[in-house]
Coordinates of C-alpha atoms in Angstrom, one line a residue:
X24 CA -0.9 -15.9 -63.1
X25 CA -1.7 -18.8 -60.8
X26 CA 1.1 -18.2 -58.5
X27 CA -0.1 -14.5 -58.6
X28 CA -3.8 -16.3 -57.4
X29 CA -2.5 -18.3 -54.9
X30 CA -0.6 -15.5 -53.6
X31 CA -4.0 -13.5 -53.1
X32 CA -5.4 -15.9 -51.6
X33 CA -2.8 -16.7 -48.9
X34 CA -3.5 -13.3 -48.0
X35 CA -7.3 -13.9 -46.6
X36 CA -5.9 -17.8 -44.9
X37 CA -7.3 -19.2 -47.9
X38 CA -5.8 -22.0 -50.3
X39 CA -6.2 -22.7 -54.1
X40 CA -8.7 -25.6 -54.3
X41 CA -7.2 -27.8 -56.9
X42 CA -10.1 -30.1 -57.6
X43 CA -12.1 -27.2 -58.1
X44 CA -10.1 -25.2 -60.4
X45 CA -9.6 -25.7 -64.1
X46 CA -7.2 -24.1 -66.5
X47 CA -8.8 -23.2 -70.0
X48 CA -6.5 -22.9 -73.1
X49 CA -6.6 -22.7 -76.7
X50 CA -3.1 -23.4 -77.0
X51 CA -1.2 -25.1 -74.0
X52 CA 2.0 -26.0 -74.2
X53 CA 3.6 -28.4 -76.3
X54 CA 4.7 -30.8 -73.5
X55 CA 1.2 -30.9 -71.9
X56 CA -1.1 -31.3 -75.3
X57 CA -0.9 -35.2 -74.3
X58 CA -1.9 -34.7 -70.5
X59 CA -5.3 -33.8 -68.6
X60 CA -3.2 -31.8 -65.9
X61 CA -0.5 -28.9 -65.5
X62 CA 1.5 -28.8 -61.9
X63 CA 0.9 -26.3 -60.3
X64 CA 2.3 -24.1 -57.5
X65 CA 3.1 -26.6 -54.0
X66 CA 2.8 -29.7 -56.2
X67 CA -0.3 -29.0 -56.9
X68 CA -2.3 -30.0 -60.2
X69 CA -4.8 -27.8 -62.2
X70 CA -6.9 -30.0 -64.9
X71 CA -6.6 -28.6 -68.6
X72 CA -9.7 -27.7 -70.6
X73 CA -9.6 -27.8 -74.2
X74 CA -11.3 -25.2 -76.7
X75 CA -14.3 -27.8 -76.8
X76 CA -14.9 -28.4 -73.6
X77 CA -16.8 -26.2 -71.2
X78 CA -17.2 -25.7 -67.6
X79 CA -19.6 -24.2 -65.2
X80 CA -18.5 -22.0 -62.6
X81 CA -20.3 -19.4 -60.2
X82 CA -23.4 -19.6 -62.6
X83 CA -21.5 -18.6 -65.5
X84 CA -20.8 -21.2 -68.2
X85 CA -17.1 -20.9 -69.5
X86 CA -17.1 -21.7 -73.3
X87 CA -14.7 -20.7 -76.1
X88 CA -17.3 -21.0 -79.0
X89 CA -18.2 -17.5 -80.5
X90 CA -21.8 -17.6 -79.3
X91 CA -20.1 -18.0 -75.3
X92 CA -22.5 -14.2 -74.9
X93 CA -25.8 -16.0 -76.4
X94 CA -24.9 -18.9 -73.6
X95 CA -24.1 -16.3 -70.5
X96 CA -27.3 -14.1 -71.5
X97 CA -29.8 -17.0 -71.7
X98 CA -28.4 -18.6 -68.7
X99 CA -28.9 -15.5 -66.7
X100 CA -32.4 -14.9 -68.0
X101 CA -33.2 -18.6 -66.7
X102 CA -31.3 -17.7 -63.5
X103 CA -33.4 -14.4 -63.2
X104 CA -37.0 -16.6 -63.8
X105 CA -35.9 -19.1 -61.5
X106 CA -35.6 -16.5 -59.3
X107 CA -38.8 -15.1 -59.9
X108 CA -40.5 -18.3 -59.8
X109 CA -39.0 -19.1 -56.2
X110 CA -40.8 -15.5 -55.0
X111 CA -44.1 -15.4 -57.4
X112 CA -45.9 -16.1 -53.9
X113 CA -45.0 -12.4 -53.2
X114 CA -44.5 -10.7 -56.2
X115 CA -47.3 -11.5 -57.5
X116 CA -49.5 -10.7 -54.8
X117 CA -51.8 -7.8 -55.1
X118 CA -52.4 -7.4 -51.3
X119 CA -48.9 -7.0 -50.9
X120 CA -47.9 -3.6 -51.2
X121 CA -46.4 -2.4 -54.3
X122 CA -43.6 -0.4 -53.1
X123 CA -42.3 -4.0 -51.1
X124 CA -42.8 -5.8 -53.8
X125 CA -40.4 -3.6 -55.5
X126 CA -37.6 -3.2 -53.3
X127 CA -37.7 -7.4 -53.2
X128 CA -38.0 -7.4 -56.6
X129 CA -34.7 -5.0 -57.0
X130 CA -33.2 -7.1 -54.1
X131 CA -33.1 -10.4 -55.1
X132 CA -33.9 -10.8 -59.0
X133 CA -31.9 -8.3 -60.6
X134 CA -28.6 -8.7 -58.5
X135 CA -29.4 -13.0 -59.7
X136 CA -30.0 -12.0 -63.2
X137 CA -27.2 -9.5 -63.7
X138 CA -24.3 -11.8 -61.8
X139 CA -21.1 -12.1 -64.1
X140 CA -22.7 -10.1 -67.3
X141 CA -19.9 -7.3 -66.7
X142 CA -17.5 -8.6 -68.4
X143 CA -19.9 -10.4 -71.3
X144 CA -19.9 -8.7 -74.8
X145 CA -23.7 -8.3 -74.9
X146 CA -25.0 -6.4 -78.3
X147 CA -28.2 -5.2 -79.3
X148 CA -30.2 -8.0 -79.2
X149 CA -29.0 -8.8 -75.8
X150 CA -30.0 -5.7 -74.4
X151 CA -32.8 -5.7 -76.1
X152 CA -33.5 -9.1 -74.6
X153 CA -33.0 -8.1 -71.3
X154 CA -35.5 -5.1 -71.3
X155 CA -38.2 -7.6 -73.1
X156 CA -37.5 -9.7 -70.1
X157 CA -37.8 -7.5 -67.6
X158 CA -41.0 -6.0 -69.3
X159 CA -42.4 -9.3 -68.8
X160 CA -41.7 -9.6 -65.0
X161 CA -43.5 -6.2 -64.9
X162 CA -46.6 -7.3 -66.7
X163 CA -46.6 -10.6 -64.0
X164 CA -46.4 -8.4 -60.9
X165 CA -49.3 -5.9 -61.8
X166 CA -51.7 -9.0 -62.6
X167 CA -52.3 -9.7 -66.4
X168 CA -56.1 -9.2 -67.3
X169 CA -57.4 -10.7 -70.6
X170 CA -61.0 -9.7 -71.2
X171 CA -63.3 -11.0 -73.5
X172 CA -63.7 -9.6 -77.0
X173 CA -60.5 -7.3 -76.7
X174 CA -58.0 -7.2 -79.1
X175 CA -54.4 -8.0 -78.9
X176 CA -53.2 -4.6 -79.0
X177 CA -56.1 -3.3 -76.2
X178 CA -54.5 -5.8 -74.0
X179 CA -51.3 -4.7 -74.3
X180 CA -52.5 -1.2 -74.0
X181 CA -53.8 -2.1 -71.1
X182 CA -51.2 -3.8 -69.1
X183 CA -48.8 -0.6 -70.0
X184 CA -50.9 1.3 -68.1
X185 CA -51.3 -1.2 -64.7
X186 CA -47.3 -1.4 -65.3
X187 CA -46.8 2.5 -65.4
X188 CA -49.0 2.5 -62.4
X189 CA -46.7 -0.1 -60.6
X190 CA -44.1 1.8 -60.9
X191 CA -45.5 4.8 -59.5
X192 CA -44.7 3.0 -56.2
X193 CA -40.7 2.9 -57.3
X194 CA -38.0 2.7 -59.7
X195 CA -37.2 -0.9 -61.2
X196 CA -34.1 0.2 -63.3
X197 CA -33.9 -1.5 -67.0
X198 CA -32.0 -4.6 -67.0
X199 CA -29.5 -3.1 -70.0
X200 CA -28.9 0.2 -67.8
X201 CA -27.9 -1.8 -65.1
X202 CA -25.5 -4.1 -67.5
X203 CA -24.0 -1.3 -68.9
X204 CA -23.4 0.3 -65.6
X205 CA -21.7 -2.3 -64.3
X206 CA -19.9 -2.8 -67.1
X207 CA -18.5 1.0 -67.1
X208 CA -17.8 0.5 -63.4
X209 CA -16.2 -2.5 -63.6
X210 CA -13.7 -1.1 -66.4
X211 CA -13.1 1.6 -64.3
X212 CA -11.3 -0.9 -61.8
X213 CA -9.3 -3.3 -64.6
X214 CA -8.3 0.3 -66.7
X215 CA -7.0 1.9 -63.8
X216 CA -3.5 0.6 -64.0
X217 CA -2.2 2.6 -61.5
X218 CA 1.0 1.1 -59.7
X219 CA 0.5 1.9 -56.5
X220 CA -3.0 -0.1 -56.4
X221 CA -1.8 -3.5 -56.9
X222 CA -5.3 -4.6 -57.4
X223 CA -6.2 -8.0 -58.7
X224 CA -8.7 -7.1 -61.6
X225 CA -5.5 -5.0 -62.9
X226 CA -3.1 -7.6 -62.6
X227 CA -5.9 -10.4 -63.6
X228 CA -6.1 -7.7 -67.2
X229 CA -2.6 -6.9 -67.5
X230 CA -1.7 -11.0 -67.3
X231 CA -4.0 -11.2 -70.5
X232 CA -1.4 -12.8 -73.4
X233 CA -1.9 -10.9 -77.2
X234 CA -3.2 -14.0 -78.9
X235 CA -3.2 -13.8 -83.1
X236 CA -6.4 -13.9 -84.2
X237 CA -8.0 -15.2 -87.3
X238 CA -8.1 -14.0 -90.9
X239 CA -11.8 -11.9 -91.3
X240 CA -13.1 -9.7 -89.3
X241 CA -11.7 -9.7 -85.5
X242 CA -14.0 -10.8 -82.4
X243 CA -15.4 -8.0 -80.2
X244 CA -14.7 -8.5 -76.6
X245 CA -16.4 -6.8 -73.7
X246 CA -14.3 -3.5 -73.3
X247 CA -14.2 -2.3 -77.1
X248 CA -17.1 -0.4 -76.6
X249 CA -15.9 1.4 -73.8
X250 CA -12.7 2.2 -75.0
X251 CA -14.7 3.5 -78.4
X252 CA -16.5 5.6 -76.2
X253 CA -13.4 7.0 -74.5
X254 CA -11.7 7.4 -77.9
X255 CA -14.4 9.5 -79.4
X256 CA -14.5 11.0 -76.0
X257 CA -11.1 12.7 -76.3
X258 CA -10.0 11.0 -73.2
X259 CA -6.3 10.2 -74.3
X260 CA -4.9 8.7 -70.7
X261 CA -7.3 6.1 -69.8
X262 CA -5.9 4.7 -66.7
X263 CA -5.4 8.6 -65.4
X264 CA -9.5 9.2 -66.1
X265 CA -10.3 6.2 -64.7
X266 CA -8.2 6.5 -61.7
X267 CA -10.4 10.3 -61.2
X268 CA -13.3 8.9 -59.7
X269 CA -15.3 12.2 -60.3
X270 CA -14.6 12.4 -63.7
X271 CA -15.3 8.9 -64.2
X272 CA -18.5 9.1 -62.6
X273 CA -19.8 12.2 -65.0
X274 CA -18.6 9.9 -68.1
X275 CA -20.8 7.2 -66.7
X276 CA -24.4 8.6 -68.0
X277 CA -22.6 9.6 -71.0
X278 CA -21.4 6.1 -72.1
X279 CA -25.3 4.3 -71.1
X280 CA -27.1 7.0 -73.2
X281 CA -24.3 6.6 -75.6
X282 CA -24.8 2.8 -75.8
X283 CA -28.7 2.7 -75.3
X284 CA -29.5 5.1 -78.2
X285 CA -27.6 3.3 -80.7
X286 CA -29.6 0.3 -79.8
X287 CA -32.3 2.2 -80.0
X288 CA -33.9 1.9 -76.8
X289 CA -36.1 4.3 -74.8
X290 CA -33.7 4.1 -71.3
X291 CA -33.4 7.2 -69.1
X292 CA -30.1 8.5 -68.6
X293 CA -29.5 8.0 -64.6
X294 CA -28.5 11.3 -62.8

């Protein structure tokens, strides 16, 4: 797999950093469980992380505890509020337009708050987490109003209102449509397996050794519920349906109403 890397890279005059890059296993190889390094391709060396060790990379924190989803969520939600924070100046400003604040709103914080969650096995309460979060951003950009002698619940009732009327001036989507969309789009590309696309997501999923897993019940990892969807779909050949880009695209709103209504979340299906 890393020569396949290096390979790819070679192909864009770029080299495998080997300072930068670590290699994380459960189960190296007997003749390296004694050593902090693996050789490489060219002579060079790739450090070894063990199953408790952790490392960041590209805002993502790589983790083999079970709870690695809790980690990538919440650090992604800080990411998002960081974000948010940086650009409150503007956001939050009622004499800019709404509609501007909107599209930099959709520009900048939910492309920082959704990096790397394709591929995380997010659940109910993470999506539900998400849409709380986002809910919040909302209530922050139309200008939270606590008046005297008003209840909790008038409050709220009120800030829905300035929300829905914020985003009369355009569409911010909800943060666990947008997960699940790239999620779907992104299994699109590593389920393809077609041949004659050498791409690297396919070759990156296809490299994937069948590890034995634990007595009780087995781990859920980030594609089980799109291949549940396909299987109760009646799609039989995966790679061809996902190598049908029209088709693919029509089984995209199903699988987000699909996921969002077992969660039990009022999303719209996109269009």
């Amino acid at each position: 797999m890393l020569s396949a890397l290096s390979e790819e890279l070679r192909k864009v005059g770029l080299e495998l950093n080997a300072s930068k890059s670590k290699s994380l296993s459960t189960h190296p190889p007997p003749e390296l469980r004694h050593f902090s390094s693996v050789t490489c391709i060219d002579g060079k060396y790739i450090h070894i992380l063990s199953s408790s060790q952790s490392h960041m990379y590209l805002g993502r924190q790589l983790i083999f505890s079970k709870h690695r989803a809790d980690f990538a969520i919440k650090g992604r939600i800080s990411a998002g509020w960081a974000q948010f924070r940086k650009r409150r100046s503007i956001l939050m400003n009622e004499h800019v337009p709404a509609k501007l604040r909107i599209k930099l709103f959709c520009a900048t914080i939910i492309p920082c708050l959704m990096f790397g969650l394709s591929t995380v096995t997010a659940i109910q309460k993470h999506l539900k987490s998400l849409d709380a979060v986002r809910m919040k951003m909302l209530r922050n950009m139309a200008g939270w109003r606590r008046l005297d002698g008003d209840t909790w619940r008038d409050t709220m009732c009120r800030m829905t209102g300035r929300v829905n009327a914020l985003l009369t001036q355009g569409t911010i989507p909800f943060f666990s449509q947008t997960l699940l969309l790239n999620k779907w789009r992104w299994a699109g590309k590593t389920l393809a397996g077609n041949p004659s696309v050498d791409s690297w997501p396919s070759r990156a999923y296809a490299s994937l050794a069948p590890m034995k897993r634990n007595r009780g019940r087995p781990l859920i990892e980030w594609q089980d519920d799109v291949l549940l969807f396909l299987s109760r779909s009646g799609v039989s050949n995966i790679p061809a349906a996902a190598n049908n880009k029209s088709k693919w695209s029509q089984l995209e709103a199903l699988f987000v109403s699909s996921i969002t209504a077992r969660a039990a979340l009022q999303v719209p299906v996109p269009t």
